[in-house]
mmCIF file of C-alpha atoms in Angstrom:
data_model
loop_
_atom_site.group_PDB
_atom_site.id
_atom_site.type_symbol
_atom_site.label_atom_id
_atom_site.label_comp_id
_atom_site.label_asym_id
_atom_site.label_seq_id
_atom_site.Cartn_x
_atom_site.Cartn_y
_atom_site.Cartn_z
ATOM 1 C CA UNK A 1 0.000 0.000 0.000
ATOM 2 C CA UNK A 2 2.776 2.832 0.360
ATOM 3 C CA UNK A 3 4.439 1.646 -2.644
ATOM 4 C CA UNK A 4 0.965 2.349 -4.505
ATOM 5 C CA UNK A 5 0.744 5.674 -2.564
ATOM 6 C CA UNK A 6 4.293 6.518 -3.802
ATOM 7 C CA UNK A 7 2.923 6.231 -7.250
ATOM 8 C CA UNK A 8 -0.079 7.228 -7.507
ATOM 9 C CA UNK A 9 0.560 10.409 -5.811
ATOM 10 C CA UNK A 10 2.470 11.602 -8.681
ATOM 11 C CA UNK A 11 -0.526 11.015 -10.696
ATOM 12 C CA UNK A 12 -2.853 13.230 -9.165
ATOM 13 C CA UNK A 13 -2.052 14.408 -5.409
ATOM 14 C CA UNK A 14 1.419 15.821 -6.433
ATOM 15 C CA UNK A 15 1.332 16.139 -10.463
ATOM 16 C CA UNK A 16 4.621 17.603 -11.591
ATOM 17 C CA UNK A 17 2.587 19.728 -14.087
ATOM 18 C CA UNK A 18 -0.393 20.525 -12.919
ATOM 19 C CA UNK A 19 0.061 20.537 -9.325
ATOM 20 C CA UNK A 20 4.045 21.411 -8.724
ATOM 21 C CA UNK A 21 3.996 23.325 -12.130
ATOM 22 C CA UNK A 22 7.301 21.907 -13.084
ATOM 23 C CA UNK A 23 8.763 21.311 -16.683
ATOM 24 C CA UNK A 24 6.158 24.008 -18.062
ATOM 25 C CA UNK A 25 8.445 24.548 -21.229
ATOM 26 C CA UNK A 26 8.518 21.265 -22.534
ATOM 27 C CA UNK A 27 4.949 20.820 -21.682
ATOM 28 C CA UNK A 28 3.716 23.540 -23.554
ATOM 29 C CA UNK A 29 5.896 23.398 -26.618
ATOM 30 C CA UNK A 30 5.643 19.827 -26.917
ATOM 31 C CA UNK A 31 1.977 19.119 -26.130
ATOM 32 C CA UNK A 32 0.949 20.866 -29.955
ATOM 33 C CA UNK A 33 0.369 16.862 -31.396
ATOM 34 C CA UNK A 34 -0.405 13.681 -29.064
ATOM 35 C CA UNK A 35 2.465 12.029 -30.898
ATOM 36 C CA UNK A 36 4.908 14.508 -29.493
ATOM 37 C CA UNK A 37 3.869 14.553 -26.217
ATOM 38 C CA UNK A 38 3.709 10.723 -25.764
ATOM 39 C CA UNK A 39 6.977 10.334 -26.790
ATOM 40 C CA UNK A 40 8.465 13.433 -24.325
ATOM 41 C CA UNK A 41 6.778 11.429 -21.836
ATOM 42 C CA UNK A 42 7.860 8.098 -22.726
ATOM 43 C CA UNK A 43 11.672 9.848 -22.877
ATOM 44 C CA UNK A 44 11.598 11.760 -19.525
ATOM 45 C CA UNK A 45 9.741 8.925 -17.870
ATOM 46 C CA UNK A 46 12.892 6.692 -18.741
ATOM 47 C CA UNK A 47 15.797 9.204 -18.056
ATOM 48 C CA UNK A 48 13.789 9.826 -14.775
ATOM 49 C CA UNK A 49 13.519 6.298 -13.729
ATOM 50 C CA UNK A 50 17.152 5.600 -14.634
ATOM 51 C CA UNK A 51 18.370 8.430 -12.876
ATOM 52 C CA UNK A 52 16.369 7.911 -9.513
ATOM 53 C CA UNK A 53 17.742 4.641 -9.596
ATOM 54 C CA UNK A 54 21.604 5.689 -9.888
ATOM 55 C CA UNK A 55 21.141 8.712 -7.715
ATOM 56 C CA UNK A 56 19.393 6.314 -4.747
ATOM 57 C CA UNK A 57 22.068 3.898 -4.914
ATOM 58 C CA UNK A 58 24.687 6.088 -5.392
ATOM 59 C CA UNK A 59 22.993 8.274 -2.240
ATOM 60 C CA UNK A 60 26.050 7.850 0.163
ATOM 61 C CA UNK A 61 29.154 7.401 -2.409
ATOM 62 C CA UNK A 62 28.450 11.216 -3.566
ATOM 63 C CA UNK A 63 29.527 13.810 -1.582
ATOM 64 C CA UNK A 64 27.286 16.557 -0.240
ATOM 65 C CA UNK A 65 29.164 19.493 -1.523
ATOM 66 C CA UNK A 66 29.349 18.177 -5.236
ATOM 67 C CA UNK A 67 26.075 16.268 -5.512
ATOM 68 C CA UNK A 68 24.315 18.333 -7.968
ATOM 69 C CA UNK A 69 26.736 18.029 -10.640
ATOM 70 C CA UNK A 70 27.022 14.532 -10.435
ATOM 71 C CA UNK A 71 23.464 14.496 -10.892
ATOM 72 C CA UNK A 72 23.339 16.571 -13.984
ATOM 73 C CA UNK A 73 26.475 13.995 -15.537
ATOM 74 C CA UNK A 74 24.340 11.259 -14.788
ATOM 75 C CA UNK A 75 20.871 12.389 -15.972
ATOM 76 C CA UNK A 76 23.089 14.424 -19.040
ATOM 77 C CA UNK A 77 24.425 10.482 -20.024
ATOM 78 C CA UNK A 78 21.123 8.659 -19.698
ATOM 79 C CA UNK A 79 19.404 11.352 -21.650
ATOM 80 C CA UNK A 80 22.073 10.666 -24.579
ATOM 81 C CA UNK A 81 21.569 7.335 -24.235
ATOM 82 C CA UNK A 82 17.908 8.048 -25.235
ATOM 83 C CA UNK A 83 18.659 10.267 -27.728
ATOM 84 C CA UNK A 84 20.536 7.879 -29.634
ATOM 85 C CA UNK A 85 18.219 5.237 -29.505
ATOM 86 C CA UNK A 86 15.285 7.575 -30.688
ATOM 87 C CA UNK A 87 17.026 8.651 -32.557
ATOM 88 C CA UNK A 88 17.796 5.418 -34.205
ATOM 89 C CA UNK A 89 14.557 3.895 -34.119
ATOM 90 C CA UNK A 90 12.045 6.633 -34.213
ATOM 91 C CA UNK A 91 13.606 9.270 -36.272
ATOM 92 C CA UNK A 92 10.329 11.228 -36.650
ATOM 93 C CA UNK A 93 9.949 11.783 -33.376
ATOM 94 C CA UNK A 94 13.610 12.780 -32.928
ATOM 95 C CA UNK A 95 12.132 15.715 -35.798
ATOM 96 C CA UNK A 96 9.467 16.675 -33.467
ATOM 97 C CA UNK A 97 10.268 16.772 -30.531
ATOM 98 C CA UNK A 98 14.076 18.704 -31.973
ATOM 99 C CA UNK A 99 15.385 20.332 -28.890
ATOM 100 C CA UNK A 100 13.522 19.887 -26.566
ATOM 101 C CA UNK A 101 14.536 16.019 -26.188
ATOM 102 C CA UNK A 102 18.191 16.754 -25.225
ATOM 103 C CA UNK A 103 17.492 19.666 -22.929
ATOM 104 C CA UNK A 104 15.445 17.061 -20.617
ATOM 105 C CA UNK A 105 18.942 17.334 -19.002
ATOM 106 C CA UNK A 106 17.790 20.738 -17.503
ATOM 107 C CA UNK A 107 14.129 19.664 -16.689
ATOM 108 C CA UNK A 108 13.317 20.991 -13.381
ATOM 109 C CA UNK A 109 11.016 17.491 -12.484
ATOM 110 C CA UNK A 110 14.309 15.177 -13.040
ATOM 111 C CA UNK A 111 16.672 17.055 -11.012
ATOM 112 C CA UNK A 112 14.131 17.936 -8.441
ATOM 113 C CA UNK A 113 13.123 14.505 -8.128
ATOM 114 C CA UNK A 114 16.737 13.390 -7.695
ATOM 115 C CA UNK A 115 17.270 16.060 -4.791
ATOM 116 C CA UNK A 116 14.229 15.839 -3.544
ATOM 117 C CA UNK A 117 13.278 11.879 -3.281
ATOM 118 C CA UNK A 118 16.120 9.572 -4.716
ATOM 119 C CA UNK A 119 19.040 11.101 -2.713
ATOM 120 C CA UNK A 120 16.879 10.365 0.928
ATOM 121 C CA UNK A 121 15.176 6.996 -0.258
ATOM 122 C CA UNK A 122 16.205 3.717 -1.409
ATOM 123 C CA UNK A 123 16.197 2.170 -4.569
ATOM 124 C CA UNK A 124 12.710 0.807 -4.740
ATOM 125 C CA UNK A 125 10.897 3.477 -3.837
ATOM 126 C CA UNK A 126 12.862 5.994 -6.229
ATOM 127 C CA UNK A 127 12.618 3.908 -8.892
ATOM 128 C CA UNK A 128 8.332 3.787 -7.866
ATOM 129 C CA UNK A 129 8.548 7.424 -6.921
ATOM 130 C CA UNK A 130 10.117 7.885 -10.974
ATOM 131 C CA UNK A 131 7.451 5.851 -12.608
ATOM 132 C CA UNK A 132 4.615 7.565 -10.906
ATOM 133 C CA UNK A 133 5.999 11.130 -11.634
ATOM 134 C CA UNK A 134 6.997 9.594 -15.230
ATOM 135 C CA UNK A 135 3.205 9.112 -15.609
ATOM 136 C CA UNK A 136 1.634 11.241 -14.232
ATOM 137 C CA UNK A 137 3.929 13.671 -16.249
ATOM 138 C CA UNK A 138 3.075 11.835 -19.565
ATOM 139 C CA UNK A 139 -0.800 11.804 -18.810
ATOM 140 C CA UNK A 140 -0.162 15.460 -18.307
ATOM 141 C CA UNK A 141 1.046 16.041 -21.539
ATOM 142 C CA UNK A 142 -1.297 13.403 -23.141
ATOM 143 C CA UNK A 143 -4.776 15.799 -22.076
ATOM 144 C CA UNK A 144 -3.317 18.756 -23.060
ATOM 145 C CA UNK A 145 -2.340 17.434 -26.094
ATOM 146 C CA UNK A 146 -5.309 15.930 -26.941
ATOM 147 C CA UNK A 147 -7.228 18.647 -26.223
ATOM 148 C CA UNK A 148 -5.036 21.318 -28.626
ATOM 149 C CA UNK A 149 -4.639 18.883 -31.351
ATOM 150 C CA UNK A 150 -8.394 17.599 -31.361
ATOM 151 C CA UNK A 151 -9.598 21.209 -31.346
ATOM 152 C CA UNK A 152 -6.416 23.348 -32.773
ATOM 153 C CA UNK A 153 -6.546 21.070 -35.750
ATOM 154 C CA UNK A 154 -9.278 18.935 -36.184
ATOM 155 C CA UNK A 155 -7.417 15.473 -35.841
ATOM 156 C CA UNK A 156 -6.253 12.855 -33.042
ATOM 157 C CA UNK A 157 -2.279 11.753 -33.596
ATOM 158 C CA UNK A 158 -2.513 12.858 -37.294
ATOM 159 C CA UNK A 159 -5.773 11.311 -37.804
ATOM 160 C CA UNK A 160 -8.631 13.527 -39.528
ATOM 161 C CA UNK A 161 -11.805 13.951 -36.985
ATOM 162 C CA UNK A 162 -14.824 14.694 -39.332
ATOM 163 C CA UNK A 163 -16.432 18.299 -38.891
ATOM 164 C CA UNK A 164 -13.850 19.487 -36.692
ATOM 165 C CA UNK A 165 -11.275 19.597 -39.137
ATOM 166 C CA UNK A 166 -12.779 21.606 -41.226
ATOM 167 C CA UNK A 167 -14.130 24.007 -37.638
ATOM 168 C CA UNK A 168 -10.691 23.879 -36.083
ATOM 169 C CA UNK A 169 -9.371 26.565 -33.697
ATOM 170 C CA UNK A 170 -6.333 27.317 -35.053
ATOM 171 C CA UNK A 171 -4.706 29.274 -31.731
ATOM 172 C CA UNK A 172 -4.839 26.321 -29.725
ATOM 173 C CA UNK A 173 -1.566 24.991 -31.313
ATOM 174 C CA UNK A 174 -0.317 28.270 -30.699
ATOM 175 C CA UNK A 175 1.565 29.767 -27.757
ATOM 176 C CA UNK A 176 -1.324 31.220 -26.120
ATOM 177 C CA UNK A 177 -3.431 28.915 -27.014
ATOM 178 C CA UNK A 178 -1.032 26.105 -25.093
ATOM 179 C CA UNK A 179 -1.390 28.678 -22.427
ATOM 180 C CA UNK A 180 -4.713 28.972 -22.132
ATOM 181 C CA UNK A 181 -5.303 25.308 -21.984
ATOM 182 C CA UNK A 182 -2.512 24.983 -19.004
ATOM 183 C CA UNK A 183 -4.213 26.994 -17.005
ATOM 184 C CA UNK A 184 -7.757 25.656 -17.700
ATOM 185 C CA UNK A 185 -6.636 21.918 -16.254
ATOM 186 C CA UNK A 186 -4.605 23.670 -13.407
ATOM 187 C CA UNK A 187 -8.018 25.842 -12.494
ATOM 188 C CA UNK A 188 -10.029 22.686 -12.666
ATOM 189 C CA UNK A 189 -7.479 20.581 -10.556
ATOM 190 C CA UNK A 190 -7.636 23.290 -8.098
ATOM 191 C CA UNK A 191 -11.156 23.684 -7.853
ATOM 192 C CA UNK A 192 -11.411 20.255 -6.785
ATOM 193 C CA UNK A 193 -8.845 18.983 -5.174
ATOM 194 C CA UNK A 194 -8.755 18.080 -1.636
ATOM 195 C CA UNK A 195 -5.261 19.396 -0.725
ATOM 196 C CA UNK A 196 -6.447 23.260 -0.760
ATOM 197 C CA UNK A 197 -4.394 25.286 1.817
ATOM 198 C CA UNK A 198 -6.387 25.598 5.650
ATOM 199 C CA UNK A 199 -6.897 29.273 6.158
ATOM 200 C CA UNK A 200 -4.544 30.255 8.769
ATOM 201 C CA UNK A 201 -5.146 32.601 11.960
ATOM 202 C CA UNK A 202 -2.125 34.902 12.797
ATOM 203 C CA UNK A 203 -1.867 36.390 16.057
ATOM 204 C CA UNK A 204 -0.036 36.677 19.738
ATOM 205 C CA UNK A 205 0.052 32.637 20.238
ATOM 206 C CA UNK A 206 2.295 32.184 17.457
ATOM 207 C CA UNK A 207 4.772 34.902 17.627
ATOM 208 C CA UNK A 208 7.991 34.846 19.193
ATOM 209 C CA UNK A 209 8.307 38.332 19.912
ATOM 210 C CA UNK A 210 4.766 38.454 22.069
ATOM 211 C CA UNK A 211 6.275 38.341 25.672
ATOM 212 C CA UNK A 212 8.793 41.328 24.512
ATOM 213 C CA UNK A 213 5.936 43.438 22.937
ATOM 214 C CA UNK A 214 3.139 42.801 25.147
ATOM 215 C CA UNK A 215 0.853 42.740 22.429
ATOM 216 C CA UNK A 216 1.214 46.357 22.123
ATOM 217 C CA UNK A 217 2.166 45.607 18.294
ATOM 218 C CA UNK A 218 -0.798 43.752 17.634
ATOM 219 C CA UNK A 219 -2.768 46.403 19.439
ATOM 220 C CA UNK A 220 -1.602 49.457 17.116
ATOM 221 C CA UNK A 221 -2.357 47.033 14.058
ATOM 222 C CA UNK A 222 -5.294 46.324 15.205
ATOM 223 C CA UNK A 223 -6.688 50.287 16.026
ATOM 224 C CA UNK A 224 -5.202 50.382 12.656
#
């Protein structure tokens, strides 16, 4: 059960996208087509699970003062590993995606993940902790995409959708049309999720400095 709460959560309860708002740039310039934005998915998914993996076991062989450049070697050679090999296999997606495949090196959710999770946990749950945030990064990409390429251009992974190709919205595959749709899906997972901030009362209990001031601070706010 905590190893399916370690997943999960990066599905929903801690989304790199739409929750943590993390890798935005690839997100939005890659989620035009639902091609693309599978395959950045699929590719940070595996360069994230590789590298939590690494990272965890390497945990207490890297030193403290130089662990965030090791990080970035490691995460830089597994995500030319993957370049190659898309590059080898799935050329066309290598076209699409262009830049924006190699500079996963710099994608905030990989080395935040790495600092974050695999360098305090162990193996198995970084490598769990990487496949949930792998997904729910993907399935990120995957609605967003779906929703500017089924609208933007009237077809579903290349495919022609009758009447709405011809009654397409043509922004959507645009910049602010990517946008727009971002923050649509992070207004609706706001408005209902069930991690929304508790409202918090300030006043003398909590301050430090209340025995010094005898609340003659909060007293001149207050007539204020």
């Amino acid at each position: 059960m905590n190893q399916l709460n370690n997943f999960t959560k990066g599905i929903i309860k801690e989304n790199p996208v739409l929750v943590l708002v993390l890798g935005t740039c690839p997100t939005l310039a890659t989620s035009t087509n639902v091609t693309s934005a599978l395959g950045m998915g699929a590719a940070a998914t595996v360069v994230l699970l590789c590298s939590n993996i690494v990272i965890s076991a390497l945990r207490k062989v890297i030193p403290d003062k130089v662990r965030i450049p090791c990080y970035i070697v490691l995460i830089a050679g597994f995500v030319t590993m993957v370049q190659m090999l898309v590059k080898a296999f799935a050329p066309a997606l290598d076209q699409s995606l262009g830049i924006y495949l190699p500079l996963i090196v710099v994608n905030c959710i990989i080395l935040g993940r790495a600092e974050m999770f695999a360098n305090k946990n162990k193996v198995l749950d970084s490598a769990v902790d990487a496949l949930g945030m792998g997904a729910g990064f993907t399935l990120a990409l995957g609605l967003m995409a779906t929703i500017r390429e089924v609208f933007g251009s009237g077809t579903f992974m290349g495919i022609e959708i009758p009447v709405l190709v011809d009654n397409h919205v043509s922004i959507l595959t645009m910049a602010p049309g990517g946008f727009f749709v971002f923050g649509l899906l992070i207004a609706i997972i706001n408005k209902f999720s069930s991690n929304k901030p508790k409202k918090t009362e300030f006043g003398c209990a909590g301050c430090p400095s209340a025995e010094i001031c005898n609340k003659r601070a909060c007293g001149e706010k207050e007539e204020a």
